[in-house]
Amino acid sequence: MTEIRNDWTREEIASIYNRPVLELIYEGATVHREFHDPSEVQVCTLLSVKTGGCPEDCAYCPQAARYHTGVQVHKLMEVDEVLDRAKEAKEAGSTRFCMGAAWREVRDNRDFDKVIAMVKGVNQLGMEVCCTLGMLTHDQAVKLKEAGLYAYNHNLDTSEEFYEDIITTRTYEDRLQTLDNVRKARISVCSGGIIGMGEREEDRIGMLHTLATLPEHPESVPVNALVPVEGTPLENQPRVSVWEMVRMIATARIIMPKAMVRLSAGRVRMTLEEQALCFLAGANSIFAGDKLLTTPNPGVVQDKEMFQVLQLRPRSQAIKNADPV
Ligand code: SF4
């Protein structure tokens, strides 16, 4: 039985990450089978409920107000509209609905009250409800938990060492504090990162090390490949190879065996065969719908075909209530 460990060293993680890739995939697949049903993939939907105009400077993000990317700024959506979108997502097979707002942090104002109403409504649909709203205090996390929030996403993005090359408007410590606030409110933690931003392999390993040595592993680890957007500082970054994605996914799977490892942004540029390798390496979730916040994503029909060809099943039930958080 694979042991759940929170005392990984960077060297141990590096030696996993750098294994011959086919060995690494085999080990990821083996651990995956021990903890998860390999024929099931959770389908999630991510909706941007407030788009653009963000004061932060995340170098990859088309929603930062300071970059000229053509993203249309949109104020917070109405609660009913969001609930309609959640119902559509549920009917299309999603069991997790994540609402993203381009905010630096949550403020205690009317918009937060609206988000609380959205969380209550989506929770009543029986879906796992997740939010990604920027930095969050402990009190705000408690309010969201009381409204029925199941999970909160706050990515580390990259290693502590590379972080300042990507974001200068808040610190790595701020991010860890938000994760701690979320955890202490007994909300399931979703945190991962992005590769292909110009980081070194050591940074990828460093980010995985930070996640895997938190007092409790995140229940959800999104692995994103940068989708460069014109107008952002990272617009000319070269595409990461599937082998780099596979190394990240398999390593995350091996060191955080219980987590849902989510094959997130960047799928739009992957073939079906490349995505199959990611599932084999241990990914067990995707985001559905033709947009991931503001960047392109494969359409629902394309994903249905992929599930058929690979003989995968979308997970039919939300896991909330089954997960001790
Ligand atoms: S990633 Fe989030 S915090 Fe950073 S600029 Fe984009 S919307 Fe703002």
PDB file of N, CA and C and ligand atoms in Angstrom, residues 54-58 60-61 63-64 101-104 170 175, ligand 1:
ATOM      1  N   CYS A  54      -8.719  43.122 -13.784  1.00  0.00           N
ATOM      2  CA  CYS A  54      -8.090  42.756 -12.510  1.00  0.00           C
ATOM      3  C   CYS A  54      -6.855  43.622 -12.257  1.00  0.00           C
ATOM      4  N   PRO A  55      -6.685  44.108 -11.019  1.00  0.00           N
ATOM      5  CA  PRO A  55      -5.538  44.972 -10.733  1.00  0.00           C
ATOM      6  C   PRO A  55      -4.204  44.233 -10.603  1.00  0.00           C
ATOM      7  N   GLU A  56      -4.225  42.906 -10.572  1.00  0.00           N
ATOM      8  CA  GLU A  56      -2.985  42.145 -10.389  1.00  0.00           C
ATOM      9  C   GLU A  56      -2.174  42.091 -11.688  1.00  0.00           C
ATOM     10  N   ASP A  57      -0.938  41.598 -11.587  1.00  0.00           N
ATOM     11  CA  ASP A  57      -0.067  41.596 -12.777  1.00  0.00           C
ATOM     12  C   ASP A  57       0.406  40.196 -13.186  1.00  0.00           C
ATOM     13  N   CYS A  58      -0.374  39.164 -12.920  1.00  0.00           N
ATOM     14  CA  CYS A  58       0.012  37.793 -13.281  1.00  0.00           C
ATOM     15  C   CYS A  58       0.362  37.758 -14.783  1.00  0.00           C
ATOM     16  N   TYR A  60       0.754  35.710 -17.063  1.00  0.00           N
ATOM     17  CA  TYR A  60       0.100  34.801 -18.011  1.00  0.00           C
ATOM     18  C   TYR A  60      -1.344  35.196 -18.287  1.00  0.00           C
ATOM     19  N   CYS A  61      -1.865  36.185 -17.554  1.00  0.00           N
ATOM     20  CA  CYS A  61      -3.321  36.318 -17.485  1.00  0.00           C
ATOM     21  C   CYS A  61      -3.903  37.423 -18.367  1.00  0.00           C
ATOM     22  N   GLN A  63      -6.718  38.614 -18.150  1.00  0.00           N
ATOM     23  CA  GLN A  63      -7.714  39.404 -17.422  1.00  0.00           C
ATOM     24  C   GLN A  63      -7.099  40.551 -16.619  1.00  0.00           C
ATOM     25  N   ALA A  64      -5.777  40.631 -16.593  1.00  0.00           N
ATOM     26  CA  ALA A  64      -5.118  41.724 -15.874  1.00  0.00           C
ATOM     27  C   ALA A  64      -5.381  43.028 -16.639  1.00  0.00           C
ATOM     28  N   ALA A 101     -13.775  34.692 -10.338  1.00  0.00           N
ATOM     29  CA  ALA A 101     -13.909  36.151 -10.445  1.00  0.00           C
ATOM     30  C   ALA A 101     -12.516  36.767 -10.497  1.00  0.00           C
ATOM     31  N   ALA A 102     -12.318  37.676 -11.439  1.00  0.00           N
ATOM     32  CA  ALA A 102     -11.005  38.323 -11.599  1.00  0.00           C
ATOM     33  C   ALA A 102     -10.859  39.419 -10.549  1.00  0.00           C
ATOM     34  N   TRP A 103     -10.692  38.998  -9.325  1.00  0.00           N
ATOM     35  CA  TRP A 103     -10.482  39.917  -8.201  1.00  0.00           C
ATOM     36  C   TRP A 103      -9.108  39.672  -7.592  1.00  0.00           C
ATOM     37  N   ARG A 104      -8.542  40.713  -7.004  1.00  0.00           N
ATOM     38  CA  ARG A 104      -7.295  40.527  -6.242  1.00  0.00           C
ATOM     39  C   ARG A 104      -7.597  39.735  -4.982  1.00  0.00           C
ATOM     40  N   ARG A 170       1.432  40.448  -5.314  1.00  0.00           N
ATOM     41  CA  ARG A 170       1.177  39.756  -4.042  1.00  0.00           C
ATOM     42  C   ARG A 170       2.240  38.675  -3.884  1.00  0.00           C
ATOM     43  N   ARG A 175      -0.286  33.720  -0.845  1.00  0.00           N
ATOM     44  CA  ARG A 175      -0.996  32.563  -1.425  1.00  0.00           C
ATOM     45  C   ARG A 175      -1.132  31.450  -0.391  1.00  0.00           C
TER      46      ARG A 175
HETATM   47  S1  SF4 B   1      -4.767  35.295 -12.559  1.00  0.00           S
HETATM   48 FE1  SF4 B   1      -6.425  36.093 -11.278  1.00  0.00          FE
HETATM   49  S2  SF4 B   1      -5.403  37.546  -9.914  1.00  0.00           S
HETATM   50 FE2  SF4 B   1      -3.973  37.190 -11.610  1.00  0.00          FE
HETATM   51  S3  SF4 B   1      -4.430  38.849 -13.076  1.00  0.00           S
HETATM   52 FE3  SF4 B   1      -5.658  37.063 -13.660  1.00  0.00          FE
HETATM   53  S4  SF4 B   1      -7.638  37.371 -12.670  1.00  0.00           S
HETATM   54 FE4  SF4 B   1      -6.170  38.726 -11.649  1.00  0.00          FE
END
